[in-house]
mmCIF file of C-alpha atoms in Angstrom:
data_model
loop_
_atom_site.group_PDB
_atom_site.id
_atom_site.type_symbol
_atom_site.label_atom_id
_atom_site.label_comp_id
_atom_site.label_asym_id
_atom_site.label_seq_id
_atom_site.Cartn_x
_atom_site.Cartn_y
_atom_site.Cartn_z
ATOM 1 C CA ARG A 1 -90.650 210.556 141.927
ATOM 2 C CA ARG A 2 -89.310 207.145 141.604
ATOM 3 C CA GLN A 3 -89.310 207.115 137.763
ATOM 4 C CA LYS A 4 -87.493 210.489 138.013
ATOM 5 C CA ARG A 5 -84.922 209.076 140.319
ATOM 6 C CA ILE A 6 -84.140 206.349 138.086
ATOM 7 C CA GLN A 7 -84.006 208.639 135.110
ATOM 8 C CA GLU A 8 -81.720 210.693 136.647
ATOM 9 C CA ARG A 9 -79.538 207.766 137.738
ATOM 10 C CA SER A 10 -79.500 206.540 133.828
ATOM 11 C CA VAL A 11 -78.374 210.073 132.489
ATOM 12 C CA GLY A 12 -74.564 209.172 133.428
ATOM 13 C CA THR A 13 -74.798 205.685 132.602
ATOM 14 C CA THR A 14 -72.892 204.791 129.179
ATOM 15 C CA CYS A 15 -73.831 201.800 127.141
ATOM 16 C CA PHE A 16 -71.759 199.130 126.156
ATOM 17 C CA ALA A 17 -73.235 198.211 123.080
ATOM 18 C CA CYS A 18 -73.614 201.681 121.464
ATOM 19 C CA ARG A 19 -71.543 203.758 123.362
ATOM 20 C CA GLU A 20 -74.231 206.414 123.852
ATOM 21 C CA LYS A 21 -75.086 208.023 127.399
ATOM 22 C CA GLY A 22 -78.441 207.496 128.842
ATOM 23 C CA HIS A 23 -79.179 204.182 129.155
ATOM 24 C CA ALA A 24 -77.451 200.714 130.096
ATOM 25 C CA ALA A 25 -76.623 197.974 127.327
ATOM 26 C CA LYS A 26 -79.644 195.487 128.574
ATOM 27 C CA ASP A 27 -81.935 198.536 127.594
ATOM 28 C CA CYS A 28 -80.058 199.616 124.478
ATOM 29 C CA PRO A 29 -82.645 200.558 121.596
ATOM 30 C CA ASN A 30 -79.779 200.642 119.056
ATOM 31 C CA VAL A 31 -78.487 197.281 118.902
ATOM 32 C CA LYS A 32 -77.009 196.609 115.476
ATOM 33 C CA SER A 33 -76.738 193.109 113.790
ATOM 34 C CA ASN A 34 -73.581 191.688 112.256
ATOM 35 C CA SER A 35 -74.974 193.258 108.771
ATOM 36 C CA GLY A 36 -75.061 196.900 110.213
ATOM 37 C CA GLU A 37 -78.952 196.696 110.063
ATOM 38 C CA GLU A 38 -81.145 197.554 113.290
ATOM 39 C CA ASP A 39 -82.005 194.150 115.221
ATOM 40 C CA ALA A 40 -85.665 194.300 114.337
ATOM 41 C CA PHE A 41 -85.906 190.554 115.892
ATOM 42 C CA GLN A 42 -84.802 191.552 119.415
ATOM 43 C CA GLY A 43 -85.247 195.261 119.519
ATOM 44 C CA LYS A 44 -83.287 195.377 122.851
ATOM 45 C CA GLY A 45 -79.688 194.969 123.747
ATOM 46 C CA ARG A 46 -80.706 191.947 126.273
ATOM 47 C CA SER A 47 -78.853 189.483 124.118
ATOM 48 C CA LEU A 48 -75.684 191.489 124.959
ATOM 49 C CA VAL A 49 -75.580 191.151 128.609
ATOM 50 C CA GLY A 50 -76.408 188.200 131.168
ATOM 51 C CA ILE A 51 -75.079 185.442 129.054
ATOM 52 C CA CYS A 52 -71.873 183.067 129.220
ATOM 53 C CA TYR A 53 -69.016 184.502 126.873
ATOM 54 C CA ARG A 54 -67.919 180.931 126.674
ATOM 55 C CA CYS A 55 -70.870 178.531 126.128
ATOM 56 C CA GLY A 56 -73.512 181.426 125.634
ATOM 57 C CA SER A 57 -75.829 180.121 128.204
ATOM 58 C CA THR A 58 -78.097 182.490 129.936
ATOM 59 C CA ARG A 59 -78.245 180.782 133.046
ATOM 60 C CA HIS A 60 -74.756 181.272 134.077
ATOM 61 C CA THR A 61 -71.998 183.950 133.463
ATOM 62 C CA LEU A 62 -68.428 183.451 132.683
ATOM 63 C CA SER A 63 -67.393 183.456 136.083
ATOM 64 C CA ARG A 64 -69.414 180.369 136.933
ATOM 65 C CA CYS A 65 -68.810 178.620 133.479
ATOM 66 C CA LYS A 66 -67.855 174.916 133.828
ATOM 67 C CA LYS A 67 -67.117 174.185 130.084
ATOM 68 C CA GLN A 68 -63.355 173.765 129.079
ATOM 69 C CA VAL A 69 -61.522 176.738 127.526
ATOM 70 C CA ASP A 70 -60.603 176.585 123.824
ATOM 71 C CA GLU A 71 -57.620 178.296 123.613
ATOM 72 C CA SER A 72 -58.343 178.693 119.697
ATOM 73 C CA ASN A 73 -61.418 180.651 120.503
ATOM 74 C CA PRO A 74 -61.420 181.487 124.139
ATOM 75 C CA LEU A 75 -64.691 183.329 124.396
ATOM 76 C CA PRO A 76 -66.750 182.781 121.188
ATOM 77 C CA PHE A 77 -70.137 184.470 122.299
ATOM 78 C CA ALA A 78 -68.586 187.719 123.688
ATOM 79 C CA SER A 79 -69.060 190.653 121.567
ATOM 80 C CA CYS A 80 -66.528 193.838 121.630
ATOM 81 C CA PHE A 81 -68.382 197.400 122.290
ATOM 82 C CA VAL A 82 -64.719 198.677 120.618
ATOM 83 C CA CYS A 83 -65.224 197.221 117.299
ATOM 84 C CA ASN A 84 -68.254 195.133 117.307
ATOM 85 C CA GLY A 85 -66.570 192.489 116.398
ATOM 86 C CA LYS A 86 -67.201 189.035 118.323
ATOM 87 C CA GLY A 87 -65.135 186.546 119.874
ATOM 88 C CA HIS A 88 -63.228 189.025 121.990
ATOM 89 C CA LEU A 89 -64.206 191.521 124.899
ATOM 90 C CA ALA A 90 -63.005 195.293 124.727
ATOM 91 C CA SER A 91 -59.922 194.506 127.014
ATOM 92 C CA ALA A 92 -58.435 192.115 124.142
ATOM 93 C CA CYS A 93 -59.518 194.214 121.094
ATOM 94 C CA PRO A 94 -56.954 195.120 118.558
ATOM 95 C CA GLN A 95 -58.105 198.536 118.188
ATOM 96 C CA ASN A 96 -58.056 199.226 121.985
ATOM 97 C CA ALA A 97 -54.569 198.361 122.716
ATOM 98 C CA ASP A 98 -53.577 201.809 124.028
ATOM 99 C CA LYS A 99 -56.413 201.629 126.750
ATOM 100 C CA GLY A 100 -56.486 198.112 127.857
ATOM 101 C CA ILE A 101 -59.152 197.279 130.380
ATOM 102 C CA TYR A 102 -59.326 200.981 131.523
ATOM 103 C CA PRO A 103 -61.629 202.683 128.948
ATOM 104 C CA ASN A 104 -60.955 206.136 130.789
ATOM 105 C CA GLY A 105 -57.273 205.428 130.744
ATOM 106 C CA GLY A 106 -55.164 204.438 133.590
ATOM 107 C CA CYS A 107 -53.060 201.033 134.498
ATOM 108 C CA CYS A 108 -52.235 198.754 137.432
ATOM 109 C CA LYS A 109 -51.376 200.870 140.459
ATOM 110 C CA LEU A 110 -48.619 198.258 141.291
ATOM 111 C CA CYS A 111 -46.877 197.302 138.145
ATOM 112 C CA GLY A 112 -48.218 199.565 135.512
ATOM 113 C CA GLU A 113 -49.795 197.272 133.076
ATOM 114 C CA LYS A 114 -52.962 197.879 131.293
ATOM 115 C CA THR A 115 -54.058 194.281 130.895
ATOM 116 C CA HIS A 116 -55.371 193.576 134.347
ATOM 117 C CA LEU A 117 -56.844 195.338 137.456
ATOM 118 C CA ALA A 118 -54.660 195.830 140.540
ATOM 119 C CA LYS A 119 -56.454 193.556 142.476
ATOM 120 C CA ASP A 120 -55.448 190.547 139.964
ATOM 121 C CA CYS A 121 -52.072 191.560 139.703
ATOM 122 C CA GLU A 122 -49.049 189.026 139.991
ATOM 123 C CA LEU A 123 -46.792 191.147 142.142
ATOM 124 C CA ARG A 124 -49.797 191.385 144.563
ATOM 125 C CA LYS A 125 -50.481 187.649 144.535
ATOM 126 C CA LYS A 126 -46.507 186.781 145.087
ATOM 127 C CA ASP A 127 -45.678 185.081 148.550
ATOM 128 C CA ASN A 128 -44.050 187.812 150.855
ATOM 129 C CA VAL A 129 -40.897 185.930 151.178
ATOM 130 C CA GLY A 130 -39.153 189.025 149.617
ATOM 131 C CA ALA A 131 -40.282 191.423 152.182
ATOM 132 C CA LEU A 132 -38.393 189.920 154.868
ATOM 133 C CA ALA A 133 -36.024 192.668 156.480
ATOM 134 C CA VAL A 134 -32.592 192.091 156.068
ATOM 135 C CA MET A 135 -30.032 193.852 157.445
ATOM 136 C CA GLY A 136 -26.804 194.910 155.128
ATOM 137 C CA THR A 137 -23.316 195.600 155.929
ATOM 138 C CA GLY A 138 -23.679 199.329 155.334
ATOM 139 C CA ASP A 139 -24.969 201.738 157.911
ATOM 140 C CA ARG A 140 -27.245 203.584 155.032
ATOM 141 C CA PRO A 141 -30.233 202.446 153.291
ATOM 142 C CA GLY A 142 -29.878 200.772 149.959
ATOM 143 C CA ALA A 143 -30.975 202.565 146.459
ATOM 144 C CA ASP A 144 -33.652 200.254 146.140
ATOM 145 C CA GLU A 145 -35.199 200.745 149.724
ATOM 146 C CA ASP A 146 -37.634 203.878 148.323
ATOM 147 C CA ASP A 147 -39.075 201.372 145.703
ATOM 148 C CA PHE A 148 -39.710 198.742 148.066
ATOM 149 C CA HIS A 149 -41.451 200.870 150.551
ATOM 150 C CA THR A 150 -43.519 202.775 147.541
ATOM 151 C CA PHE A 151 -44.682 199.242 146.264
ATOM 152 C CA LYS A 152 -45.613 197.792 149.713
ATOM 153 C CA ARG A 153 -47.786 201.101 150.422
ATOM 154 C CA ARG A 154 -49.431 200.509 147.111
ATOM 155 C CA LYS A 155 -49.884 197.268 147.947
ATOM 156 C CA GLN A 156 -51.490 197.557 150.688
ATOM 157 C CA GLU A 157 -53.748 200.522 149.562
ATOM 158 C CA VAL A 158 -55.023 198.216 146.912
ATOM 159 C CA GLU A 159 -55.503 195.117 149.470
ATOM 160 C CA LYS A 160 -57.403 197.703 151.728
ATOM 161 C CA GLY A 161 -59.544 198.798 149.051
ATOM 162 C CA SER A 162 -60.556 195.189 147.750
ATOM 163 C CA LYS A 163 -61.228 194.541 151.418
ATOM 164 C CA ALA A 164 -63.509 197.441 151.991
ATOM 165 C CA SER A 165 -65.654 196.892 148.541
ATOM 166 C CA ASP A 166 -65.666 193.063 149.934
ATOM 167 C CA ASP A 167 -66.858 193.885 153.243
ATOM 168 C CA LYS A 168 -69.501 196.644 151.900
ATOM 169 C CA ARG A 169 -70.453 193.818 149.573
ATOM 170 C CA LYS A 170 -71.242 191.351 152.417
ATOM 171 C CA SER A 171 -72.496 194.069 154.648
ATOM 172 C CA LEU A 172 -75.549 194.596 151.863
ATOM 173 C CA GLN A 173 -75.776 191.284 151.124
ATOM 174 C CA VAL A 174 -75.936 191.636 147.500
ATOM 175 C CA ARG A 175 -75.576 188.881 144.754
ATOM 176 C CA THR A 176 -73.883 189.729 141.976
ATOM 177 C CA GLY A 177 -74.368 188.512 138.293
ATOM 178 C CA ALA A 178 -76.941 189.157 135.602
ATOM 179 C CA HIS A 179 -79.814 187.092 136.985
ATOM 180 C CA SER A 180 -79.014 187.157 140.641
ATOM 181 C CA GLY A 181 -82.846 188.070 141.456
ATOM 182 C CA VAL A 182 -83.776 190.819 143.640
ATOM 183 C CA VAL A 183 -81.176 192.657 145.940
ATOM 184 C CA LYS A 184 -81.574 192.175 149.918
ATOM 185 C CA SER A 185 -82.504 194.919 152.307
ATOM 186 C CA PHE A 186 -79.075 196.560 153.130
ATOM 187 C CA GLY A 187 -77.589 194.513 155.997
ATOM 188 C CA SER A 188 -78.995 193.848 159.255
ATOM 189 C CA THR A 189 -80.664 196.235 161.327
ATOM 190 C CA PRO A 190 -78.686 197.200 164.550
ATOM 191 C CA LYS A 191 -80.018 195.804 167.847
ATOM 192 C CA PRO A 192 -80.766 198.008 170.393
ATOM 193 C CA ALA A 193 -78.863 199.186 173.128
ATOM 194 C CA LYS A 194 -79.885 197.312 176.367
ATOM 195 C CA LYS A 195 -81.208 199.495 179.325
ATOM 196 C CA VAL A 196 -79.315 199.512 182.492
ATOM 197 C CA VAL A 197 -81.087 200.367 185.397
ATOM 198 C CA TYR A 198 -79.038 201.359 188.370
ATOM 199 C CA PHE A 199 -80.364 200.983 192.193
#
């Protein structure tokens, strides 16, 4: 039964190496070398995932790399799954300019750009100095007040969503990364309620 459940989960998974459904990039049987032939040496797509795109190390990922960024070639070990080129990710691919980092379409909820997620938006990171209430001289709200409230509401939704995902990850005690080891148990077990005896 366990194998059946694993297969059911992988049916909807899209491989970032060959763009076919049914397997992940680390298990890809269709990895192609730069010459376009099947890569007989590796056989699987493990070389595409779990490496640092900046220095090529398999001991850490890009988020933990301590090597200085080379402005001329910031990600020399990255491989793009859109054009199969080296040196950039799909979000920066010239053939993927219309979708950006959103493979199924979409954009940042706050500013509408396709180059970053809403949780990384610069508008969200700005200090709330401009959010102070200012009394005007008129008795009606200004024309931009609706925009302000709409933006504030979207910003709160994004913050609430990112806080919820952070809380869920912390409660599950899941470590992220390709070589993170075994996932720990699903949080701590709740303490049983104390029994109260009345005389």
